[in-house]
């Protein structure tokens, strides 16, 4: 194992990064767009420093 140095203190790294398999992320355009279209946002009335607005 490699000895690491942090703020003047040496330590051994306890978890190895090679032991975990990599994860491949996938962007599914149609799924994302359909969820955006189907999301039902209800307007929310908010007040900040006495001024009301809708989000």
JSON list of N, CA, C and O in Angstrom, two decimals:
[
{"chain": "A", "resi": 1, "resn": "UNK", "atom": "N", "xyz": [0.83, -1.18, 0.00]},
{"chain": "A", "resi": 1, "resn": "UNK", "atom": "CA", "xyz": [0.00, 0.00, 0.00]},
{"chain": "A", "resi": 1, "resn": "UNK", "atom": "C", "xyz": [0.88, 1.25, 0.00]},
{"chain": "A", "resi": 1, "resn": "UNK", "atom": "O", "xyz": [2.00, 1.24, 0.46]},
{"chain": "A", "resi": 2, "resn": "UNK", "atom": "N", "xyz": [0.28, 2.31, -0.44]},
{"chain": "A", "resi": 2, "resn": "UNK", "atom": "CA", "xyz": [0.99, 3.57, -0.51]},
{"chain": "A", "resi": 2, "resn": "UNK", "atom": "C", "xyz": [0.80, 4.34, 0.78]},
{"chain": "A", "resi": 2, "resn": "UNK", "atom": "O", "xyz": [-0.30, 4.41, 1.32]},
{"chain": "A", "resi": 3, "resn": "UNK", "atom": "N", "xyz": [1.88, 4.94, 1.27]},
{"chain": "A", "resi": 3, "resn": "UNK", "atom": "CA", "xyz": [1.79, 5.79, 2.45]},
{"chain": "A", "resi": 3, "resn": "UNK", "atom": "C", "xyz": [1.45, 7.20, 1.98]},
{"chain": "A", "resi": 3, "resn": "UNK", "atom": "O", "xyz": [2.13, 7.76, 1.13]},
{"chain": "A", "resi": 4, "resn": "UNK", "atom": "N", "xyz": [0.40, 7.75, 2.55]},
{"chain": "A", "resi": 4, "resn": "UNK", "atom": "CA", "xyz": [-0.06, 9.08, 2.17]},
{"chain": "A", "resi": 4, "resn": "UNK", "atom": "C", "xyz": [0.26, 10.07, 3.27]},
{"chain": "A", "resi": 4, "resn": "UNK", "atom": "O", "xyz": [0.45, 9.70, 4.42]},
{"chain": "A", "resi": 5, "resn": "UNK", "atom": "N", "xyz": [0.33, 11.34, 2.90]},
{"chain": "A", "resi": 5, "resn": "UNK", "atom": "CA", "xyz": [0.67, 12.39, 3.85]},
{"chain": "A", "resi": 5, "resn": "UNK", "atom": "C", "xyz": [-0.41, 13.45, 3.82]},
{"chain": "A", "resi": 5, "resn": "UNK", "atom": "O", "xyz": [-0.75, 13.97, 2.75]},
{"chain": "A", "resi": 6, "resn": "UNK", "atom": "N", "xyz": [-0.99, 13.76, 4.98]},
{"chain": "A", "resi": 6, "resn": "UNK", "atom": "CA", "xyz": [-2.01, 14.80, 5.07]},
{"chain": "A", "resi": 6, "resn": "UNK", "atom": "C", "xyz": [-1.72, 15.65, 6.29]},
{"chain": "A", "resi": 6, "resn": "UNK", "atom": "O", "xyz": [-1.71, 15.16, 7.42]},
{"chain": "A", "resi": 7, "resn": "UNK", "atom": "N", "xyz": [-1.46, 16.92, 6.07]},
{"chain": "A", "resi": 7, "resn": "UNK", "atom": "CA", "xyz": [-1.15, 17.87, 7.13]},
{"chain": "A", "resi": 7, "resn": "UNK", "atom": "C", "xyz": [-0.07, 17.37, 8.06]},
{"chain": "A", "resi": 7, "resn": "UNK", "atom": "O", "xyz": [-0.16, 17.47, 9.29]},
{"chain": "A", "resi": 8, "resn": "UNK", "atom": "N", "xyz": [0.95, 16.80, 7.48]},
{"chain": "A", "resi": 8, "resn": "UNK", "atom": "CA", "xyz": [2.09, 16.35, 8.26]},
{"chain": "A", "resi": 8, "resn": "UNK", "atom": "C", "xyz": [1.95, 14.99, 8.89]},
{"chain": "A", "resi": 8, "resn": "UNK", "atom": "O", "xyz": [2.88, 14.53, 9.56]},
{"chain": "A", "resi": 9, "resn": "UNK", "atom": "N", "xyz": [0.83, 14.31, 8.73]},
{"chain": "A", "resi": 9, "resn": "UNK", "atom": "CA", "xyz": [0.62, 12.99, 9.31]},
{"chain": "A", "resi": 9, "resn": "UNK", "atom": "C", "xyz": [0.59, 11.95, 8.19]},
{"chain": "A", "resi": 9, "resn": "UNK", "atom": "O", "xyz": [-0.10, 12.12, 7.20]},
{"chain": "A", "resi": 10, "resn": "UNK", "atom": "N", "xyz": [1.33, 10.85, 8.40]},
{"chain": "A", "resi": 10, "resn": "UNK", "atom": "CA", "xyz": [1.34, 9.78, 7.42]},
{"chain": "A", "resi": 10, "resn": "UNK", "atom": "C", "xyz": [0.29, 8.75, 7.78]},
{"chain": "A", "resi": 10, "resn": "UNK", "atom": "O", "xyz": [0.03, 8.48, 8.96]},
{"chain": "A", "resi": 11, "resn": "UNK", "atom": "N", "xyz": [-0.35, 8.18, 6.75]},
{"chain": "A", "resi": 11, "resn": "UNK", "atom": "CA", "xyz": [-1.35, 7.15, 6.99]},
{"chain": "A", "resi": 11, "resn": "UNK", "atom": "C", "xyz": [-1.42, 6.23, 5.78]},
{"chain": "A", "resi": 11, "resn": "UNK", "atom": "O", "xyz": [-0.96, 6.56, 4.70]},
{"chain": "A", "resi": 12, "resn": "UNK", "atom": "N", "xyz": [-2.00, 5.06, 6.00]},
{"chain": "A", "resi": 12, "resn": "UNK", "atom": "CA", "xyz": [-2.21, 4.08, 4.94]},
{"chain": "A", "resi": 12, "resn": "UNK", "atom": "C", "xyz": [-3.65, 4.20, 4.45]},
{"chain": "A", "resi": 12, "resn": "UNK", "atom": "O", "xyz": [-4.57, 4.30, 5.26]},
{"chain": "A", "resi": 13, "resn": "UNK", "atom": "N", "xyz": [-3.82, 4.18, 3.15]},
{"chain": "A", "resi": 13, "resn": "UNK", "atom": "CA", "xyz": [-5.17, 4.25, 2.61]},
{"chain": "A", "resi": 13, "resn": "UNK", "atom": "C", "xyz": [-5.87, 2.92, 2.88]},
{"chain": "A", "resi": 13, "resn": "UNK", "atom": "O", "xyz": [-5.35, 1.85, 2.55]},
{"chain": "A", "resi": 14, "resn": "UNK", "atom": "N", "xyz": [-7.06, 2.98, 3.47]},
{"chain": "A", "resi": 14, "resn": "UNK", "atom": "CA", "xyz": [-7.75, 1.76, 3.89]},
{"chain": "A", "resi": 14, "resn": "UNK", "atom": "C", "xyz": [-8.59, 1.13, 2.80]},
{"chain": "A", "resi": 14, "resn": "UNK", "atom": "O", "xyz": [-8.80, -0.06, 2.78]},
{"chain": "A", "resi": 15, "resn": "UNK", "atom": "N", "xyz": [-9.13, 1.92, 1.88]},
{"chain": "A", "resi": 15, "resn": "UNK", "atom": "CA", "xyz": [-9.96, 1.34, 0.83]},
{"chain": "A", "resi": 15, "resn": "UNK", "atom": "C", "xyz": [-9.23, 1.44, -0.50]},
{"chain": "A", "resi": 15, "resn": "UNK", "atom": "O", "xyz": [-8.69, 2.47, -0.85]},
{"chain": "A", "resi": 16, "resn": "UNK", "atom": "N", "xyz": [-9.24, 0.37, -1.22]},
{"chain": "A", "resi": 16, "resn": "UNK", "atom": "CA", "xyz": [-8.59, 0.35, -2.52]},
{"chain": "A", "resi": 16, "resn": "UNK", "atom": "C", "xyz": [-9.62, 0.73, -3.58]},
{"chain": "A", "resi": 16, "resn": "UNK", "atom": "O", "xyz": [-10.73, 0.22, -3.61]},
{"chain": "A", "resi": 17, "resn": "UNK", "atom": "N", "xyz": [-9.24, 1.60, -4.48]},
{"chain": "A", "resi": 17, "resn": "UNK", "atom": "CA", "xyz": [-10.17, 2.04, -5.52]},
{"chain": "A", "resi": 17, "resn": "UNK", "atom": "C", "xyz": [-10.32, 0.99, -6.61]},
{"chain": "A", "resi": 17, "resn": "UNK", "atom": "O", "xyz": [-11.29, 1.00, -7.35]},
{"chain": "A", "resi": 18, "resn": "UNK", "atom": "N", "xyz": [-9.37, 0.09, -6.73]},
{"chain": "A", "resi": 18, "resn": "UNK", "atom": "CA", "xyz": [-9.43, -0.91, -7.78]},
{"chain": "A", "resi": 18, "resn": "UNK", "atom": "C", "xyz": [-10.44, -2.02, -7.49]},
{"chain": "A", "resi": 18, "resn": "UNK", "atom": "O", "xyz": [-10.83, -2.76, -8.38]},
{"chain": "A", "resi": 19, "resn": "UNK", "atom": "N", "xyz": [-10.87, -2.16, -6.24]},
{"chain": "A", "resi": 19, "resn": "UNK", "atom": "CA", "xyz": [-11.75, -3.27, -5.89]},
{"chain": "A", "resi": 19, "resn": "UNK", "atom": "C", "xyz": [-13.18, -3.08, -6.39]},
{"chain": "A", "resi": 19, "resn": "UNK", "atom": "O", "xyz": [-13.89, -4.05, -6.58]},
{"chain": "A", "resi": 20, "resn": "UNK", "atom": "N", "xyz": [-13.60, -1.84, -6.61]},
{"chain": "A", "resi": 20, "resn": "UNK", "atom": "CA", "xyz": [-14.97, -1.60, -7.05]},
{"chain": "A", "resi": 20, "resn": "UNK", "atom": "C", "xyz": [-15.04, -1.56, -8.58]},
{"chain": "A", "resi": 20, "resn": "UNK", "atom": "O", "xyz": [-14.20, -0.94, -9.22]},
{"chain": "A", "resi": 21, "resn": "UNK", "atom": "N", "xyz": [-16.04, -2.20, -9.14]},
{"chain": "A", "resi": 21, "resn": "UNK", "atom": "CA", "xyz": [-16.17, -2.13, -10.60]},
{"chain": "A", "resi": 21, "resn": "UNK", "atom": "C", "xyz": [-16.70, -0.76, -11.01]},
{"chain": "A", "resi": 21, "resn": "UNK", "atom": "O", "xyz": [-17.42, -0.10, -10.27]},
{"chain": "A", "resi": 22, "resn": "UNK", "atom": "N", "xyz": [-16.33, -0.34, -12.21]},
{"chain": "A", "resi": 22, "resn": "UNK", "atom": "CA", "xyz": [-16.79, 0.94, -12.72]},
{"chain": "A", "resi": 22, "resn": "UNK", "atom": "C", "xyz": [-18.25, 0.90, -13.10]},
{"chain": "A", "resi": 22, "resn": "UNK", "atom": "O", "xyz": [-18.81, -0.15, -13.40]},
{"chain": "A", "resi": 23, "resn": "UNK", "atom": "N", "xyz": [-18.89, 2.05, -13.06]},
{"chain": "A", "resi": 23, "resn": "UNK", "atom": "CA", "xyz": [-20.30, 2.16, -13.41]},
{"chain": "A", "resi": 23, "resn": "UNK", "atom": "C", "xyz": [-20.41, 3.04, -14.64]},
{"chain": "A", "resi": 23, "resn": "UNK", "atom": "O", "xyz": [-19.85, 4.13, -14.68]},
{"chain": "A", "resi": 24, "resn": "UNK", "atom": "N", "xyz": [-21.10, 2.56, -15.64]},
{"chain": "A", "resi": 24, "resn": "UNK", "atom": "CA", "xyz": [-21.30, 3.34, -16.84]},
{"chain": "A", "resi": 24, "resn": "UNK", "atom": "C", "xyz": [-22.68, 3.98, -16.78]},
{"chain": "A", "resi": 24, "resn": "UNK", "atom": "O", "xyz": [-23.70, 3.31, -16.62]},
{"chain": "A", "resi": 25, "resn": "UNK", "atom": "N", "xyz": [-22.69, 5.31, -16.89]},
{"chain": "A", "resi": 25, "resn": "UNK", "atom": "CA", "xyz": [-23.95, 6.04, -16.84]},
{"chain": "A", "resi": 25, "resn": "UNK", "atom": "C", "xyz": [-24.52, 6.16, -18.24]},
{"chain": "A", "resi": 25, "resn": "UNK", "atom": "O", "xyz": [-23.79, 6.32, -19.21]},
{"chain": "A", "resi": 26, "resn": "UNK", "atom": "N", "xyz": [-25.84, 6.09, -18.33]},
{"chain": "A", "resi": 26, "resn": "UNK", "atom": "CA", "xyz": [-26.51, 6.13, -19.63]},
{"chain": "A", "resi": 26, "resn": "UNK", "atom": "C", "xyz": [-27.54, 7.26, -19.60]},
{"chain": "A", "resi": 26, "resn": "UNK", "atom": "O", "xyz": [-28.30, 7.39, -18.64]},
{"chain": "A", "resi": 27, "resn": "UNK", "atom": "N", "xyz": [-27.54, 8.06, -20.63]},
{"chain": "A", "resi": 27, "resn": "UNK", "atom": "CA", "xyz": [-28.52, 9.14, -20.77]},
{"chain": "A", "resi": 27, "resn": "UNK", "atom": "C", "xyz": [-29.59, 8.68, -21.74]},
{"chain": "A", "resi": 27, "resn": "UNK", "atom": "O", "xyz": [-29.32, 8.40, -22.89]},
{"chain": "A", "resi": 28, "resn": "UNK", "atom": "N", "xyz": [-30.80, 8.58, -21.23]},
{"chain": "A", "resi": 28, "resn": "UNK", "atom": "CA", "xyz": [-31.92, 8.18, -22.07]},
{"chain": "A", "resi": 28, "resn": "UNK", "atom": "C", "xyz": [-32.79, 9.39, -22.32]},
{"chain": "A", "resi": 28, "resn": "UNK", "atom": "O", "xyz": [-33.57, 9.80, -21.47]},
{"chain": "A", "resi": 29, "resn": "UNK", "atom": "N", "xyz": [-32.64, 9.96, -23.49]},
{"chain": "A", "resi": 29, "resn": "UNK", "atom": "CA", "xyz": [-33.28, 11.22, -23.82]},
{"chain": "A", "resi": 29, "resn": "UNK", "atom": "C", "xyz": [-34.80, 11.14, -23.74]},
{"chain": "A", "resi": 29, "resn": "UNK", "atom": "O", "xyz": [-35.45, 12.00, -23.17]},
{"chain": "A", "resi": 30, "resn": "UNK", "atom": "N", "xyz": [-35.38, 10.10, -24.30]},
{"chain": "A", "resi": 30, "resn": "UNK", "atom": "CA", "xyz": [-36.83, 9.98, -24.33]},
{"chain": "A", "resi": 30, "resn": "UNK", "atom": "C", "xyz": [-37.42, 9.84, -22.93]},
{"chain": "A", "resi": 30, "resn": "UNK", "atom": "O", "xyz": [-38.48, 10.39, -22.63]},
{"chain": "A", "resi": 31, "resn": "UNK", "atom": "N", "xyz": [-36.75, 9.10, -22.08]},
{"chain": "A", "resi": 31, "resn": "UNK", "atom": "CA", "xyz": [-37.24, 8.91, -20.72]},
{"chain": "A", "resi": 31, "resn": "UNK", "atom": "C", "xyz": [-37.19, 10.23, -19.97]},
{"chain": "A", "resi": 31, "resn": "UNK", "atom": "O", "xyz": [-38.15, 10.63, -19.29]},
{"chain": "A", "resi": 32, "resn": "UNK", "atom": "N", "xyz": [-36.10, 10.96, -20.12]},
{"chain": "A", "resi": 32, "resn": "UNK", "atom": "CA", "xyz": [-35.95, 12.24, -19.43]},
{"chain": "A", "resi": 32, "resn": "UNK", "atom": "C", "xyz": [-37.00, 13.24, -19.91]},
{"chain": "A", "resi": 32, "resn": "UNK", "atom": "O", "xyz": [-37.65, 13.91, -19.11]},
{"chain": "A", "resi": 33, "resn": "UNK", "atom": "N", "xyz": [-37.18, 13.33, -21.21]},
{"chain": "A", "resi": 33, "resn": "UNK", "atom": "CA", "xyz": [-38.14, 14.29, -21.75]},
{"chain": "A", "resi": 33, "resn": "UNK", "atom": "C", "xyz": [-39.57, 13.94, -21.37]},
{"chain": "A", "resi": 33, "resn": "UNK", "atom": "O", "xyz": [-40.36, 14.83, -21.05]},
{"chain": "A", "resi": 34, "resn": "UNK", "atom": "N", "xyz": [-39.92, 12.67, -21.36]},
{"chain": "A", "resi": 34, "resn": "UNK", "atom": "CA", "xyz": [-41.28, 12.29, -20.99]},
{"chain": "A", "resi": 34, "resn": "UNK", "atom": "C", "xyz": [-41.54, 12.59, -19.51]},
{"chain": "A", "resi": 34, "resn": "UNK", "atom": "O", "xyz": [-42.64, 13.00, -19.14]},
{"chain": "A", "resi": 35, "resn": "UNK", "atom": "N", "xyz": [-40.54, 12.43, -18.67]},
{"chain": "A", "resi": 35, "resn": "UNK", "atom": "CA", "xyz": [-40.72, 12.76, -17.26]},
{"chain": "A", "resi": 35, "resn": "UNK", "atom": "C", "xyz": [-40.84, 14.27, -17.06]},
{"chain": "A", "resi": 35, "resn": "UNK", "atom": "O", "xyz": [-41.57, 14.71, -16.18]},
{"chain": "A", "resi": 36, "resn": "UNK", "atom": "N", "xyz": [-40.13, 15.05, -17.84]},
{"chain": "A", "resi": 36, "resn": "UNK", "atom": "CA", "xyz": [-40.26, 16.49, -17.75]},
{"chain": "A", "resi": 36, "resn": "UNK", "atom": "C", "xyz": [-41.64, 16.95, -18.18]},
{"chain": "A", "resi": 36, "resn": "UNK", "atom": "O", "xyz": [-42.22, 17.85, -17.57]},
{"chain": "A", "resi": 37, "resn": "UNK", "atom": "N", "xyz": [-42.17, 16.34, -19.23]},
{"chain": "A", "resi": 37, "resn": "UNK", "atom": "CA", "xyz": [-43.49, 16.72, -19.72]},
{"chain": "A", "resi": 37, "resn": "UNK", "atom": "C", "xyz": [-44.57, 16.31, -18.74]},
{"chain": "A", "resi": 37, "resn": "UNK", "atom": "O", "xyz": [-45.53, 17.05, -18.48]},
{"chain": "A", "resi": 38, "resn": "UNK", "atom": "N", "xyz": [-44.44, 15.12, -18.15]},
{"chain": "A", "resi": 38, "resn": "UNK", "atom": "CA", "xyz": [-45.47, 14.58, -17.27]},
{"chain": "A", "resi": 38, "resn": "UNK", "atom": "C", "xyz": [-45.40, 15.10, -15.84]},
{"chain": "A", "resi": 38, "resn": "UNK", "atom": "O", "xyz": [-46.29, 14.80, -15.05]},
{"chain": "A", "resi": 39, "resn": "UNK", "atom": "N", "xyz": [-44.37, 15.85, -15.51]},
{"chain": "A", "resi": 39, "resn": "UNK", "atom": "CA", "xyz": [-44.28, 16.35, -14.15]},
{"chain": "A", "resi": 39, "resn": "UNK", "atom": "C", "xyz": [-45.31, 17.45, -13.96]},
{"chain": "A", "resi": 39, "resn": "UNK", "atom": "O", "xyz": [-45.45, 18.36, -14.75]},
{"chain": "A", "resi": 40, "resn": "UNK", "atom": "N", "xyz": [-46.06, 17.32, -12.91]},
{"chain": "A", "resi": 40, "resn": "UNK", "atom": "CA", "xyz": [-47.14, 18.26, -12.63]},
{"chain": "A", "resi": 40, "resn": "UNK", "atom": "C", "xyz": [-46.68, 19.19, -11.53]},
{"chain": "A", "resi": 40, "resn": "UNK", "atom": "O", "xyz": [-46.72, 18.85, -10.36]},
{"chain": "A", "resi": 41, "resn": "UNK", "atom": "N", "xyz": [-46.26, 20.35, -11.92]},
{"chain": "A", "resi": 41, "resn": "UNK", "atom": "CA", "xyz": [-45.83, 21.32, -10.92]},
{"chain": "A", "resi": 41, "resn": "UNK", "atom": "C", "xyz": [-47.00, 22.22, -10.57]},
{"chain": "A", "resi": 41, "resn": "UNK", "atom": "O", "xyz": [-47.58, 22.87, -11.43]},
{"chain": "A", "resi": 42, "resn": "UNK", "atom": "N", "xyz": [-47.31, 22.22, -9.32]},
{"chain": "A", "resi": 42, "resn": "UNK", "atom": "CA", "xyz": [-48.37, 23.11, -8.87]},
{"chain": "A", "resi": 42, "resn": "UNK", "atom": "C", "xyz": [-47.71, 24.42, -8.44]},
{"chain": "A", "resi": 42, "resn": "UNK", "atom": "O", "xyz": [-46.64, 24.42, -7.81]},
{"chain": "A", "resi": 43, "resn": "UNK", "atom": "N", "xyz": [-48.31, 25.54, -8.79]},
{"chain": "A", "resi": 43, "resn": "UNK", "atom": "CA", "xyz": [-47.70, 26.82, -8.41]},
{"chain": "A", "resi": 43, "resn": "UNK", "atom": "C", "xyz": [-47.69, 26.98, -6.89]},
{"chain": "A", "resi": 43, "resn": "UNK", "atom": "O", "xyz": [-48.64, 26.59, -6.20]},
{"chain": "A", "resi": 44, "resn": "UNK", "atom": "N", "xyz": [-46.61, 27.54, -6.40]},
{"chain": "A", "resi": 44, "resn": "UNK", "atom": "CA", "xyz": [-46.44, 27.72, -4.97]},
{"chain": "A", "resi": 44, "resn": "UNK", "atom": "C", "xyz": [-46.35, 29.22, -4.69]},
{"chain": "A", "resi": 44, "resn": "UNK", "atom": "O", "xyz": [-45.58, 29.93, -5.34]},
{"chain": "A", "resi": 45, "resn": "UNK", "atom": "N", "xyz": [-47.12, 29.67, -3.74]},
{"chain": "A", "resi": 45, "resn": "UNK", "atom": "CA", "xyz": [-47.09, 31.07, -3.33]},
{"chain": "A", "resi": 45, "resn": "UNK", "atom": "C", "xyz": [-46.02, 31.24, -2.25]},
{"chain": "A", "resi": 45, "resn": "UNK", "atom": "O", "xyz": [-46.09, 30.59, -1.21]},
{"chain": "A", "resi": 46, "resn": "UNK", "atom": "N", "xyz": [-45.05, 32.08, -2.50]},
{"chain": "A", "resi": 46, "resn": "UNK", "atom": "CA", "xyz": [-43.97, 32.32, -1.55]},
{"chain": "A", "resi": 46, "resn": "UNK", "atom": "C", "xyz": [-43.91, 33.79, -1.20]},
{"chain": "A", "resi": 46, "resn": "UNK", "atom": "O", "xyz": [-44.30, 34.65, -1.99]},
{"chain": "A", "resi": 47, "resn": "UNK", "atom": "N", "xyz": [-43.41, 34.08, -0.01]},
{"chain": "A", "resi": 47, "resn": "UNK", "atom": "CA", "xyz": [-43.24, 35.46, 0.43]},
{"chain": "A", "resi": 47, "resn": "UNK", "atom": "C", "xyz": [-41.82, 35.62, 0.94]},
{"chain": "A", "resi": 47, "resn": "UNK", "atom": "O", "xyz": [-41.35, 34.83, 1.78]},
{"chain": "A", "resi": 48, "resn": "UNK", "atom": "N", "xyz": [-41.11, 36.60, 0.40]},
{"chain": "A", "resi": 48, "resn": "UNK", "atom": "CA", "xyz": [-39.75, 36.88, 0.85]},
{"chain": "A", "resi": 48, "resn": "UNK", "atom": "C", "xyz": [-39.65, 38.35, 1.18]},
{"chain": "A", "resi": 48, "resn": "UNK", "atom": "O", "xyz": [-39.85, 39.21, 0.33]},
{"chain": "A", "resi": 49, "resn": "UNK", "atom": "N", "xyz": [-39.39, 38.64, 2.43]},
{"chain": "A", "resi": 49, "resn": "UNK", "atom": "CA", "xyz": [-39.27, 40.02, 2.93]},
{"chain": "A", "resi": 49, "resn": "UNK", "atom": "C", "xyz": [-40.49, 40.85, 2.59]},
{"chain": "A", "resi": 49, "resn": "UNK", "atom": "O", "xyz": [-40.40, 42.00, 2.15]},
{"chain": "A", "resi": 50, "resn": "UNK", "atom": "N", "xyz": [-41.64, 40.25, 2.74]},
{"chain": "A", "resi": 50, "resn": "UNK", "atom": "CA", "xyz": [-42.87, 40.97, 2.53]},
{"chain": "A", "resi": 50, "resn": "UNK", "atom": "C", "xyz": [-43.35, 41.05, 1.10]},
{"chain": "A", "resi": 50, "resn": "UNK", "atom": "O", "xyz": [-44.41, 41.59, 0.82]},
{"chain": "A", "resi": 51, "resn": "UNK", "atom": "N", "xyz": [-42.58, 40.52, 0.17]},
{"chain": "A", "resi": 51, "resn": "UNK", "atom": "CA", "xyz": [-42.97, 40.55, -1.24]},
{"chain": "A", "resi": 51, "resn": "UNK", "atom": "C", "xyz": [-43.40, 39.15, -1.64]},
{"chain": "A", "resi": 51, "resn": "UNK", "atom": "O", "xyz": [-42.64, 38.20, -1.51]},
{"chain": "A", "resi": 52, "resn": "UNK", "atom": "N", "xyz": [-44.63, 39.03, -2.15]},
{"chain": "A", "resi": 52, "resn": "UNK", "atom": "CA", "xyz": [-45.13, 37.75, -2.57]},
{"chain": "A", "resi": 52, "resn": "UNK", "atom": "C", "xyz": [-44.83, 37.46, -4.02]},
{"chain": "A", "resi": 52, "resn": "UNK", "atom": "O", "xyz": [-44.78, 38.36, -4.85]},
{"chain": "A", "resi": 53, "resn": "UNK", "atom": "N", "xyz": [-44.56, 36.21, -4.31]},
{"chain": "A", "resi": 53, "resn": "UNK", "atom": "CA", "xyz": [-44.33, 35.78, -5.69]},
{"chain": "A", "resi": 53, "resn": "UNK", "atom": "C", "xyz": [-44.72, 34.33, -5.85]},
{"chain": "A", "resi": 53, "resn": "UNK", "atom": "O", "xyz": [-44.88, 33.60, -4.88]},
{"chain": "A", "resi": 54, "resn": "UNK", "atom": "N", "xyz": [-44.92, 33.91, -7.09]},
{"chain": "A", "resi": 54, "resn": "UNK", "atom": "CA", "xyz": [-45.31, 32.54, -7.39]},
{"chain": "A", "resi": 54, "resn": "UNK", "atom": "C", "xyz": [-44.15, 31.83, -8.05]},
{"chain": "A", "resi": 54, "resn": "UNK", "atom": "O", "xyz": [-43.53, 32.35, -8.97]},
{"chain": "A", "resi": 55, "resn": "UNK", "atom": "N", "xyz": [-43.91, 30.65, -7.60]},
{"chain": "A", "resi": 55, "resn": "UNK", "atom": "CA", "xyz": [-42.85, 29.85, -8.22]},
{"chain": "A", "resi": 55, "resn": "UNK", "atom": "C", "xyz": [-43.46, 28.72, -8.95]},
{"chain": "A", "resi": 55, "resn": "UNK", "atom": "O", "xyz": [-44.33, 28.05, -8.53]}
]
